[in-house]
mmCIF file of C-alpha atoms and ligand atoms in Angstrom:
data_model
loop_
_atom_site.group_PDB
_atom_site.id
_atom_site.type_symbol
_atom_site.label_atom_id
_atom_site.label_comp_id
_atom_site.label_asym_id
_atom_site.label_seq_id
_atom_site.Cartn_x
_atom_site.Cartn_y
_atom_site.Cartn_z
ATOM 1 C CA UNK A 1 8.773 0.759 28.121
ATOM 2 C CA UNK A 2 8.037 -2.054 25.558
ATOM 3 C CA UNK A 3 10.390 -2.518 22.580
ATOM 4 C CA UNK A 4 9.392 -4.632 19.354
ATOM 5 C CA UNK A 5 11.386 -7.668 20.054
ATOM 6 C CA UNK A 6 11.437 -9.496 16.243
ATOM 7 C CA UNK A 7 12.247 -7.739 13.168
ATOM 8 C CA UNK A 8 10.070 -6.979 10.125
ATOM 9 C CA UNK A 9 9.609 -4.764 7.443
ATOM 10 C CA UNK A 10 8.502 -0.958 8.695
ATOM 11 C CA UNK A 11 9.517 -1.860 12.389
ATOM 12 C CA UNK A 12 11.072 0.969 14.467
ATOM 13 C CA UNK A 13 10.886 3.412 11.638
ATOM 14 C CA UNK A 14 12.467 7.202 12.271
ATOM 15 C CA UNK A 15 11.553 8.216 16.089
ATOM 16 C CA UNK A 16 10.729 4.143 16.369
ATOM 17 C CA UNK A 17 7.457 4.768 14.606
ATOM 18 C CA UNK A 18 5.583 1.907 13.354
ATOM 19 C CA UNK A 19 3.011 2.334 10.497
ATOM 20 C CA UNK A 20 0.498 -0.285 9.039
ATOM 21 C CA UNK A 21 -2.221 0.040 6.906
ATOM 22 C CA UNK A 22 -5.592 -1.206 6.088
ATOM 23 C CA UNK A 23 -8.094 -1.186 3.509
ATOM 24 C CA UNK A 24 -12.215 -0.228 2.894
ATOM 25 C CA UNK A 25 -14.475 -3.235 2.271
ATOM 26 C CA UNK A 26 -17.574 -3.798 -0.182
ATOM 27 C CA UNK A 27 -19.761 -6.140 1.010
ATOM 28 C CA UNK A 28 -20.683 -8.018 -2.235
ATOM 29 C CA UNK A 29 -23.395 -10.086 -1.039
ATOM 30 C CA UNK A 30 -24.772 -9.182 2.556
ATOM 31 C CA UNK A 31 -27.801 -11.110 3.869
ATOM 32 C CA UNK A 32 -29.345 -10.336 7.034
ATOM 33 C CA UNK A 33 -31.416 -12.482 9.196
ATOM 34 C CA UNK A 34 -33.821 -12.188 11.958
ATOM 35 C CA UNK A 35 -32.558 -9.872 15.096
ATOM 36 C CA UNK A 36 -30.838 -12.180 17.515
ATOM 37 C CA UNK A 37 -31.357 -12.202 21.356
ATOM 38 C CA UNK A 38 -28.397 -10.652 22.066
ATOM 39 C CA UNK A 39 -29.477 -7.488 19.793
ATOM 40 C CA UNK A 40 -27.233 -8.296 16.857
ATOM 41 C CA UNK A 41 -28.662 -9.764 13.276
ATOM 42 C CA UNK A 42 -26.930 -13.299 11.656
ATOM 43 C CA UNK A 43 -25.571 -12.421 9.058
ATOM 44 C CA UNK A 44 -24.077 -14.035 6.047
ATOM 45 C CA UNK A 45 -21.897 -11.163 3.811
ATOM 46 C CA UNK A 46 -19.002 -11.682 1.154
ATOM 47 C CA UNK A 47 -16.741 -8.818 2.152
ATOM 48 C CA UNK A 48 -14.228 -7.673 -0.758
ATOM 49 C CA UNK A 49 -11.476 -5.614 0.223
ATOM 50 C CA UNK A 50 -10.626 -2.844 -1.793
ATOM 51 C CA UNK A 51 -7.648 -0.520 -2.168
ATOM 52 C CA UNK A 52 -8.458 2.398 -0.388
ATOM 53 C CA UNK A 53 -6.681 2.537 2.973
ATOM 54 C CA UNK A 54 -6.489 4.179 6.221
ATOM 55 C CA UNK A 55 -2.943 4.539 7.648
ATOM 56 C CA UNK A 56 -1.918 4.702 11.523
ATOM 57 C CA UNK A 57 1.217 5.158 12.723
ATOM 58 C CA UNK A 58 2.637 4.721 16.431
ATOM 59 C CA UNK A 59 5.041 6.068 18.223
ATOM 60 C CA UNK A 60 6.897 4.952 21.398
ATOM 61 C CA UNK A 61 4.871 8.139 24.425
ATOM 62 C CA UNK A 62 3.848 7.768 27.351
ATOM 63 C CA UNK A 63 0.158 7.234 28.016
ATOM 64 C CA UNK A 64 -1.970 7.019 25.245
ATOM 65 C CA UNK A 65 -2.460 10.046 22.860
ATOM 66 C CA UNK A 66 -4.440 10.587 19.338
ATOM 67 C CA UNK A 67 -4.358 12.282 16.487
ATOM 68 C CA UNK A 68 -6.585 12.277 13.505
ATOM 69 C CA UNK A 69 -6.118 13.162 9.740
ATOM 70 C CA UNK A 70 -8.504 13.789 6.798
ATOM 71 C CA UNK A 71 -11.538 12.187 5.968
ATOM 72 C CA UNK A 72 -14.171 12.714 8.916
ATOM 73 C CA UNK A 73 -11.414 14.725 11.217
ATOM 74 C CA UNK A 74 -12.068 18.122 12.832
ATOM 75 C CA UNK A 75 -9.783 19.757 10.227
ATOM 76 C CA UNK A 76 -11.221 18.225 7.038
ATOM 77 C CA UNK A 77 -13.216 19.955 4.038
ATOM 78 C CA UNK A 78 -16.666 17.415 4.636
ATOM 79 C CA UNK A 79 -18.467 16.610 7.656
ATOM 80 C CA UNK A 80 -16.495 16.020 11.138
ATOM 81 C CA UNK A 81 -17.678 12.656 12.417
ATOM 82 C CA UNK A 82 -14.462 10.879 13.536
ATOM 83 C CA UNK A 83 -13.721 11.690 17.355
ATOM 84 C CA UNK A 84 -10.143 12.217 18.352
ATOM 85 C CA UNK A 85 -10.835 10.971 22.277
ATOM 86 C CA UNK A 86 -11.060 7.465 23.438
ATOM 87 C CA UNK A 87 -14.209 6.775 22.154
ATOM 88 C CA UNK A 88 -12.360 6.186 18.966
ATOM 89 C CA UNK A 89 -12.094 2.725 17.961
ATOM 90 C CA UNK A 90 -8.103 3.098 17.824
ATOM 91 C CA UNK A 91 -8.115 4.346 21.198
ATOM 92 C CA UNK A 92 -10.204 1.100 22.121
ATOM 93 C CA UNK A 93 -8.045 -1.098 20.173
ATOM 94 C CA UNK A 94 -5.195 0.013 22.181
ATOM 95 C CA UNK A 95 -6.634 -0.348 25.393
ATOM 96 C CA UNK A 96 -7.848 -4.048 24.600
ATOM 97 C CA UNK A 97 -4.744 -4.914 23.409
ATOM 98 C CA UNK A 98 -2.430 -3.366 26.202
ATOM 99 C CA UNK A 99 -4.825 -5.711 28.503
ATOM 100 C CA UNK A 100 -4.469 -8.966 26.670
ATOM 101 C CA UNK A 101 -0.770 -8.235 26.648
ATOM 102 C CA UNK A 102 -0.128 -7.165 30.310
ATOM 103 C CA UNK A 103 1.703 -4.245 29.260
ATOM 104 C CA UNK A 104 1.026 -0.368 29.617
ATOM 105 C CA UNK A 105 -1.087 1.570 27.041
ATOM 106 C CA UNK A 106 1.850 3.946 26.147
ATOM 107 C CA UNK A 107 1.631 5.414 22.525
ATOM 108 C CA UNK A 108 1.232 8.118 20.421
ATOM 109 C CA UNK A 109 -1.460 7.177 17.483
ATOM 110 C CA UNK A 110 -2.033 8.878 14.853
ATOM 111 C CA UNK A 111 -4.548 7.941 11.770
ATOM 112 C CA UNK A 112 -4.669 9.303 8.234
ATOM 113 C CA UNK A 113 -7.747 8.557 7.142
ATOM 114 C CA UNK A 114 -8.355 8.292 3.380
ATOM 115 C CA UNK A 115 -11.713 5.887 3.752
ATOM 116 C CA UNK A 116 -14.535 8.640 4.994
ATOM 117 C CA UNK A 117 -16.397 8.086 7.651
ATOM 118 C CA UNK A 118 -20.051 6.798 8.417
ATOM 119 C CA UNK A 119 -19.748 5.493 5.039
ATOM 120 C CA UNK A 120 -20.472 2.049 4.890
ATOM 121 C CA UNK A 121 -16.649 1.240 4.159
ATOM 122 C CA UNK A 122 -15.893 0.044 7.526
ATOM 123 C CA UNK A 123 -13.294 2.534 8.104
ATOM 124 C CA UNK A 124 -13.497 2.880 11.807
ATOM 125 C CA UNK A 125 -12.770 -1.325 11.434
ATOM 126 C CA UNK A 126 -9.456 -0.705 9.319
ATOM 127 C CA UNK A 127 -8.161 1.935 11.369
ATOM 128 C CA UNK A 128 -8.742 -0.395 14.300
ATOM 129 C CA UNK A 129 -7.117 -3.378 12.441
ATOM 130 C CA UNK A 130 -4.210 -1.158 11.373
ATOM 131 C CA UNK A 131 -3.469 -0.037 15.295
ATOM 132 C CA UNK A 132 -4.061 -3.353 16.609
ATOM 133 C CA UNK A 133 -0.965 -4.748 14.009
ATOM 134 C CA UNK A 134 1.178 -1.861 14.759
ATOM 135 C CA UNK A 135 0.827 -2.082 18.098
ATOM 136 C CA UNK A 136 1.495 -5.447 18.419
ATOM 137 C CA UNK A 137 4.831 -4.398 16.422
ATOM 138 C CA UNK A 138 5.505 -1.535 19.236
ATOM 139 C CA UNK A 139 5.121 -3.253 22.163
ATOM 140 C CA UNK A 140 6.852 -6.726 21.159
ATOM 141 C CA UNK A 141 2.805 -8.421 22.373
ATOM 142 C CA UNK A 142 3.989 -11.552 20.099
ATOM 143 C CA UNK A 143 0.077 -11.817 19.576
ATOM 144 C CA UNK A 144 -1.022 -14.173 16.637
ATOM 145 C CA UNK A 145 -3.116 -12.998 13.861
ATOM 146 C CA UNK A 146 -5.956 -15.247 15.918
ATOM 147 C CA UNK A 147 -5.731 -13.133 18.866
ATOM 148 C CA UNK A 148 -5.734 -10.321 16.805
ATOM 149 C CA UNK A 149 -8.619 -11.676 15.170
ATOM 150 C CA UNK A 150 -10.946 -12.155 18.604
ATOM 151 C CA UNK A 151 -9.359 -8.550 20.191
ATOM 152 C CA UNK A 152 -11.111 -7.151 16.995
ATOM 153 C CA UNK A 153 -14.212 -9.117 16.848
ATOM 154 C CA UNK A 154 -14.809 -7.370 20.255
ATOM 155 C CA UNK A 155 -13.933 -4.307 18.738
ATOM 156 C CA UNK A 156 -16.509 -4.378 15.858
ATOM 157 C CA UNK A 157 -18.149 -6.890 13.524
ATOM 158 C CA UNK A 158 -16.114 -5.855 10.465
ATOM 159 C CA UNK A 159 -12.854 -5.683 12.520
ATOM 160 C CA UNK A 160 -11.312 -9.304 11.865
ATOM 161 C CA UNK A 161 -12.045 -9.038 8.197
ATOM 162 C CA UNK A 162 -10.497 -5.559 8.294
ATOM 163 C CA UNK A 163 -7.272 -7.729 9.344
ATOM 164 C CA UNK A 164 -7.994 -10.914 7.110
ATOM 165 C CA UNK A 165 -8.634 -8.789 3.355
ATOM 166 C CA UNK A 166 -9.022 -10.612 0.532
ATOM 167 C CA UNK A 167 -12.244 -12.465 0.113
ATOM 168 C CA UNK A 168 -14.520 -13.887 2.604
ATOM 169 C CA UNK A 169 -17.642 -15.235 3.558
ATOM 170 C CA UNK A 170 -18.393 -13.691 6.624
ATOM 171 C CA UNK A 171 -20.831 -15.236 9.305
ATOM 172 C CA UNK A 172 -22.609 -14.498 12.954
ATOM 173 C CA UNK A 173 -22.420 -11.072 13.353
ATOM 174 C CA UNK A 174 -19.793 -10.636 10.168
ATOM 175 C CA UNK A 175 -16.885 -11.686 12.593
ATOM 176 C CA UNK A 176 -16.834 -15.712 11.688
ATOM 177 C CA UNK A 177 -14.767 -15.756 8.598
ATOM 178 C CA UNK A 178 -13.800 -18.455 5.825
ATOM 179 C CA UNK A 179 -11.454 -16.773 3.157
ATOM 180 C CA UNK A 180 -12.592 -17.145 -0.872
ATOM 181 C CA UNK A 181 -9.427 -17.458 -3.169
ATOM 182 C CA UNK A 182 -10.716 -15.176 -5.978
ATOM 183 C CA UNK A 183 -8.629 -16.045 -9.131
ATOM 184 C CA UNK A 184 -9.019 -12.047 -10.741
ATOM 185 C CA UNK A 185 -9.311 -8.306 -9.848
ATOM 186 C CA UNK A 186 -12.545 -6.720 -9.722
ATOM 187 C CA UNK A 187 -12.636 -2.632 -10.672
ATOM 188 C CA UNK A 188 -15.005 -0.447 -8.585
ATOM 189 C CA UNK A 189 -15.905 2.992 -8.929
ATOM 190 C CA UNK A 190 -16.916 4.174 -4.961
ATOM 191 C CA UNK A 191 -19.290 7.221 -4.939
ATOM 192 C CA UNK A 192 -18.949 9.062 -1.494
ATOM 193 C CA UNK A 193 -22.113 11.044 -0.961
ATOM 194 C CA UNK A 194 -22.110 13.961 1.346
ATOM 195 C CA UNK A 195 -23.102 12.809 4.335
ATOM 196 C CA UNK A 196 -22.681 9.716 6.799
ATOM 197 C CA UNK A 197 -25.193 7.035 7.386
ATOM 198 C CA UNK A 198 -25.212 5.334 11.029
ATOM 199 C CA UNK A 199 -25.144 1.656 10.876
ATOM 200 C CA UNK A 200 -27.636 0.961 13.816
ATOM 201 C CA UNK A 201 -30.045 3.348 12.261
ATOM 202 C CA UNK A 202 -30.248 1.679 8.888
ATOM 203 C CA UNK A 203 -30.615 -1.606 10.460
ATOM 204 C CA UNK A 204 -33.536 0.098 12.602
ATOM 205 C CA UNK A 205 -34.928 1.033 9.348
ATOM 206 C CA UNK A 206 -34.835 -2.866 8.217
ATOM 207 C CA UNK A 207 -36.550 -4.129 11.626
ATOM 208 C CA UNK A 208 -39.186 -1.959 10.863
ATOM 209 C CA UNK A 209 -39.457 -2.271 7.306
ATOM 210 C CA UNK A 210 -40.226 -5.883 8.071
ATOM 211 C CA UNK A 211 -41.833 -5.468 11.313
ATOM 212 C CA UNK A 212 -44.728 -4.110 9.026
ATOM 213 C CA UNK A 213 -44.613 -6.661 6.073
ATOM 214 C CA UNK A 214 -43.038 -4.557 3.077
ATOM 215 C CA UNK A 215 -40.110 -6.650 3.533
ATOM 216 C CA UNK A 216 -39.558 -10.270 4.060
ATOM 217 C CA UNK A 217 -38.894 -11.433 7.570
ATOM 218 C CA UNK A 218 -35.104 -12.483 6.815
ATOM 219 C CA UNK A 219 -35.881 -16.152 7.886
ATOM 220 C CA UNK A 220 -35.397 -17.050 4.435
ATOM 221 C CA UNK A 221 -31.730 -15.618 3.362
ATOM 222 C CA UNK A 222 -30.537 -15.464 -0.368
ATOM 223 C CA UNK A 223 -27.913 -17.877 -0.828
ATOM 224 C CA UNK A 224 -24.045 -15.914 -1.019
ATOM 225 C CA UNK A 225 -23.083 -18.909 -2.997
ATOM 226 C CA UNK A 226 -23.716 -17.222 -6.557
ATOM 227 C CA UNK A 227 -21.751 -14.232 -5.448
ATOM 228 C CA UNK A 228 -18.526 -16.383 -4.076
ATOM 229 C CA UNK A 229 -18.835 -18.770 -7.468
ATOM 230 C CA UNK A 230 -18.715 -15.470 -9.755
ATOM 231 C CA UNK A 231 -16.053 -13.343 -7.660
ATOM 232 C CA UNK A 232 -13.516 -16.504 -7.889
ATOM 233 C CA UNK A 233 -13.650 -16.109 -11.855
ATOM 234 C CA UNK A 234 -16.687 -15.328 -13.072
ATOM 235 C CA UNK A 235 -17.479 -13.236 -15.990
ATOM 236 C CA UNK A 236 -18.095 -9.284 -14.765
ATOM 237 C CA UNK A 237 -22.013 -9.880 -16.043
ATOM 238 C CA UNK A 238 -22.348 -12.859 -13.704
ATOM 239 C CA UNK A 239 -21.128 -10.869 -10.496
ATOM 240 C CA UNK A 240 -23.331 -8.240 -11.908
ATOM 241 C CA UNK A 241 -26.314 -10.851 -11.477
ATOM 242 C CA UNK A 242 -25.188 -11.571 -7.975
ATOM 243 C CA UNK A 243 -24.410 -8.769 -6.205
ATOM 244 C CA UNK A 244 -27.171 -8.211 -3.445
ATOM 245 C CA UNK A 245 -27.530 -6.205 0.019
ATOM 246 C CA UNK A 246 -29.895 -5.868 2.178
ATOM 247 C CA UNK A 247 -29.432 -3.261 3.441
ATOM 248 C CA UNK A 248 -30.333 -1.557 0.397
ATOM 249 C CA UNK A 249 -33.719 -1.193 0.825
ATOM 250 C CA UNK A 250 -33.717 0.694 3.939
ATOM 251 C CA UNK A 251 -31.083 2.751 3.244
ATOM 252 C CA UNK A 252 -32.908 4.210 0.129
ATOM 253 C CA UNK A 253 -35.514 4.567 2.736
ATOM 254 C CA UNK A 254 -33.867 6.811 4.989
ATOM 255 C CA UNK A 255 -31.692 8.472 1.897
ATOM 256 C CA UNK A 256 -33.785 8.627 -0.964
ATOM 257 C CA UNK A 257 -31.567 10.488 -3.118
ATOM 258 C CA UNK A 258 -29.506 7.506 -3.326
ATOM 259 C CA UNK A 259 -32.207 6.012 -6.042
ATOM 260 C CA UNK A 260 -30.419 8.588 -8.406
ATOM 261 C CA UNK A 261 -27.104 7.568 -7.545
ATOM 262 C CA UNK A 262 -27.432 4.017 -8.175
ATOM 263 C CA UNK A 263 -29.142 5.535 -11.242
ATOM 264 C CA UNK A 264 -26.391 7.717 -12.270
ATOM 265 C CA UNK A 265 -24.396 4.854 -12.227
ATOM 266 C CA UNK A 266 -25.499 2.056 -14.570
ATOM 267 C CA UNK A 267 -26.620 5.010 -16.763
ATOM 268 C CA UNK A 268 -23.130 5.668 -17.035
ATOM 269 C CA UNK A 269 -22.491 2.547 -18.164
ATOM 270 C CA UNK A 270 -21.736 0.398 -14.877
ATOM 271 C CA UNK A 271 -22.473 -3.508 -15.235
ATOM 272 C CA UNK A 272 -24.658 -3.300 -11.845
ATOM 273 C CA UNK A 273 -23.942 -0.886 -8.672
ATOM 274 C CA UNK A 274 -25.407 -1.310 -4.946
ATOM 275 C CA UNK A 275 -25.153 0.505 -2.072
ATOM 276 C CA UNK A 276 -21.663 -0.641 -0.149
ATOM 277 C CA UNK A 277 -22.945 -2.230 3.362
ATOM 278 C CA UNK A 278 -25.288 0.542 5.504
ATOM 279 C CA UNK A 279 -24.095 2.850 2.785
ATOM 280 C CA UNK A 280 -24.951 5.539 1.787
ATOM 281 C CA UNK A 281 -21.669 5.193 -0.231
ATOM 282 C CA UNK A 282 -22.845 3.510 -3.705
ATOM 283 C CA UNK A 283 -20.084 0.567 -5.546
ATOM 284 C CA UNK A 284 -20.486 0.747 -9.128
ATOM 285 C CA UNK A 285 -18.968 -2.185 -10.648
ATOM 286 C CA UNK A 286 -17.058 -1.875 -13.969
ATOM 287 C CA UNK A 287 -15.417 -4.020 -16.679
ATOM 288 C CA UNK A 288 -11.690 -3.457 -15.873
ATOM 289 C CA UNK A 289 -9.499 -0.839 -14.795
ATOM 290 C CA UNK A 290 -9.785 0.901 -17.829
ATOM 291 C CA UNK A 291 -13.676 1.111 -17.454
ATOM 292 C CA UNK A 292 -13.256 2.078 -13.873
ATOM 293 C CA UNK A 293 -11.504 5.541 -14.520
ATOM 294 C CA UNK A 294 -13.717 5.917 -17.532
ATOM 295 C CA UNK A 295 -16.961 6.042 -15.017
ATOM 296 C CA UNK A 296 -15.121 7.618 -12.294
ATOM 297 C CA UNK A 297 -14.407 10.678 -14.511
ATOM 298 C CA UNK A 298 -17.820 10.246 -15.582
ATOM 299 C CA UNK A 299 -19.908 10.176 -12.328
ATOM 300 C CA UNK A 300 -17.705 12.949 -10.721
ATOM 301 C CA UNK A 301 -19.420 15.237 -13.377
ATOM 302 C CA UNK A 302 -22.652 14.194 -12.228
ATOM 303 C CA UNK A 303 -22.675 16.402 -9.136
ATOM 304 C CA UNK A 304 -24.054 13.497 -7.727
ATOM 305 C CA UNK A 305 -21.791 12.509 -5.508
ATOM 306 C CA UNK A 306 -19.249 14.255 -2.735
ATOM 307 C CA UNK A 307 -15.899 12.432 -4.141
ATOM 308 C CA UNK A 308 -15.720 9.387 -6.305
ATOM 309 C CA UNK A 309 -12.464 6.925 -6.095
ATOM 310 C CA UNK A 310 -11.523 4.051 -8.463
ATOM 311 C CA UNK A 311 -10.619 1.042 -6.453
ATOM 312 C CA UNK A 312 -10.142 -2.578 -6.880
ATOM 313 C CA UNK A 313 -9.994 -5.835 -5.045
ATOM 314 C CA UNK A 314 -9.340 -7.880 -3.429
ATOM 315 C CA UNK A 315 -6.017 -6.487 -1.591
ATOM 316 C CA UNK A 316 -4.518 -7.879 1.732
ATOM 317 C CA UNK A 317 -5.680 -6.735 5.090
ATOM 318 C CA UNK A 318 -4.146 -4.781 7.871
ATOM 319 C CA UNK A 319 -0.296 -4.666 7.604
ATOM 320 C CA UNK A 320 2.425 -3.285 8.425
ATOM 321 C CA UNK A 321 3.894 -0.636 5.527
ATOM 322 C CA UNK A 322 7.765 0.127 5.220
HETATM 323 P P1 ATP B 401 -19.450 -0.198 8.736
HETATM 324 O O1 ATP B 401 -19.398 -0.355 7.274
HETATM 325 O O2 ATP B 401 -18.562 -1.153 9.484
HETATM 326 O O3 ATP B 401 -20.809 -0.090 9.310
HETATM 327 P P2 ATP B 401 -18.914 2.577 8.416
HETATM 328 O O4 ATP B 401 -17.845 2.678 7.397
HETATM 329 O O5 ATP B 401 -20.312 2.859 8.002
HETATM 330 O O6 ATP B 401 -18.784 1.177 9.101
HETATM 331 P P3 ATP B 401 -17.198 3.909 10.229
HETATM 332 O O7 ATP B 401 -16.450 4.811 9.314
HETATM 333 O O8 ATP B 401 -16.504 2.698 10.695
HETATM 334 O O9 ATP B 401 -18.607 3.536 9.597
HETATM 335 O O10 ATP B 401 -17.627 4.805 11.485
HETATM 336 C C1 ATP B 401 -18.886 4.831 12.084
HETATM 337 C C2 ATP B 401 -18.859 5.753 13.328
HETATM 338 O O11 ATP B 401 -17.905 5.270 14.260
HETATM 339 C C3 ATP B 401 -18.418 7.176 13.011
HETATM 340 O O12 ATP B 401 -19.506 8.000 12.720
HETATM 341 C C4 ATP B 401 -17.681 7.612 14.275
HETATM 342 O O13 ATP B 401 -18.510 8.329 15.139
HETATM 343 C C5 ATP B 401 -17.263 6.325 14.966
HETATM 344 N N1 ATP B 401 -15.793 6.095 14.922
HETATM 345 C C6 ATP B 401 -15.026 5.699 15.939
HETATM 346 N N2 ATP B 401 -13.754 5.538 15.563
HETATM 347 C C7 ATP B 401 -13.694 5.817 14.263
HETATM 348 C C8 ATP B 401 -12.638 5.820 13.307
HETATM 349 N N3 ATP B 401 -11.378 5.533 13.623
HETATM 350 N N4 ATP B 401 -12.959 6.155 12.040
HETATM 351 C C9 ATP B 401 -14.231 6.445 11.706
HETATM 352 N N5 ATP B 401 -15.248 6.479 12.566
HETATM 353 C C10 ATP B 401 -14.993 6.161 13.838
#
């Protein structure tokens, strides 16, 4: 048995229960290049990180176990997408880490999941962030928030960023990272639609989309720079100039019921709104946080969308909560 060997805030709780958190993402500006060799597309994104968080807590077991709460689990009100075996990407976080560590996989896991699934949110990133950190808390690794970084980049794209937060300017697959000091919040209004979008699906949907010429080839990327220059202090109309995905385009392909909720949004009075990453969950930007309730209460009467959240950004990354 492995025993957290420095102190810390939320170490060795009740039962010796550790519990970090991590938040959802908005990808701000997301470019995407030509498919690379090894299957994946360059990217260059501006990930946000906004407060809406998944929570996992460990606890000291034998073997590894999992247990899933809310959004996306087996006993939740919307779809069941989130899979409560080892292909989990907790359950794969733990395994990695255990091996870079040379210690046993022994923990109980369990994940509260507030960011819904299949979203474009990159929850299945934070919850693997959020193990990864308490884990390394658990079992005393001593890992640094490096290692961290490459176990998750292994994991998923979005993973390191799911530990960084903040802002960042995200490169290669999304996994190369150089942080953006932005000087003010930003308010968001998320609209969850119903059901999940799979990432590798929409990104099919690009390929092909320019594979027969009714979208550029992605050799020639929109520059992020716009984006980074407005979220550091910018005015909300000049991030509402900037922001650009896309992956847009073929996700209103594949959903195109999602034309209406981008609609429903700047008719309510949002500054601009795009779809968040592979969506098909739609980030309506507003003024301030005053604005941001204002058009939450406002697009949850538009029976447009399955649940709509007020967030804002940037917060901090995967941590560990007391
Ligand atoms: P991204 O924005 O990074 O593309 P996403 O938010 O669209 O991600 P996720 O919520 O990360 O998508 O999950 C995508 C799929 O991954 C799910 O449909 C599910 O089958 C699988 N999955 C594995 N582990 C998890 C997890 N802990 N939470 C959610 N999904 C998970």
């Amino acid at each position: 048995m492995h025993h957290a060997t420095s102190g810390g805030p939320g170490r060795l709780a009740g039962n010796g229960a550790v519990v970090a958190r991590a938040p959802a993402k908005v990808n701000v500006h997301l470019g995407v290049g030509p498919l690379r060799p090894d299957g994946f597309h360059e990217l260059q994104t501006v990930f946000l990180a906004v407060s809406l968080f998944d929570t996992v807590t460990v606890r000291p077991a034998e073997g590894l176990s999992l247990a899933v709460r809310g959004e996306g689990s087996a006993a939740s009100n919307g779809p069941a997408s989130v899979p409560a075996d080892r292909r989990n990407l907790v359950w794969q976080a733990a395994e990695l880490l255990a091996r870079h560590a040379g210690v046993t996989a022994d923990a109980h896991l369990e994940v509260d999941k507030s960011i819904p699934a299949a979203a474009g949110l990159a929850g299945g990133s934070a919850d693997a962030a959020a193990t990864l950190v308490a884990l390394d808390a658990l079992w005393g690794t001593r890992a640094t928030r490096g290692d961290l970084a490459r176990l998750g980049a292994q994991l998923g794209s979005d993973v390191p960023f799911s530990l960084l937060g903040g802002v960042a300017l995200g490169t290669g697959r999304g996994e190369q990272l150089s942080p953006v000091l932005a000087r003010r919040r930003w308010d968001w209004v998320l609209g969850i639609a119903g059901e999940g979008l799979s990432t590798p699906t929409v990104y099919a949907e690009l390929d092909a989309l320019r594979a027969a010429g009714s979208l550029p080839d992605g050799a020639d990327l929109v520059s992020p720079e716009p984006v980074i220059a407005a979220l550091r202090s910018g005015p909300t109309e000049a991030l509402a100039a900037a922001l650009d995905n896309d992956l847009q385009a073929p996700a209103l392909r594949l959903r195109p019921e999602l034309r209406r909720a981008l609609q429903a949004a700047t008719d309510a009075g949002a500054p601009a709104a795009l779809v968040s990453g592979s969506g098909p969950t739609v980030a309506a930007l507003a003024a301030d946080e005053d604005d941001a309730d204002r058009l939450a209460a406002e697009l949850a009467g538009t029976g447009v969308f399955r649940d709509v959240r007020a967030v804002h950004g940037p917060v901090h990354g995967a941590r560990l909560v007391g």
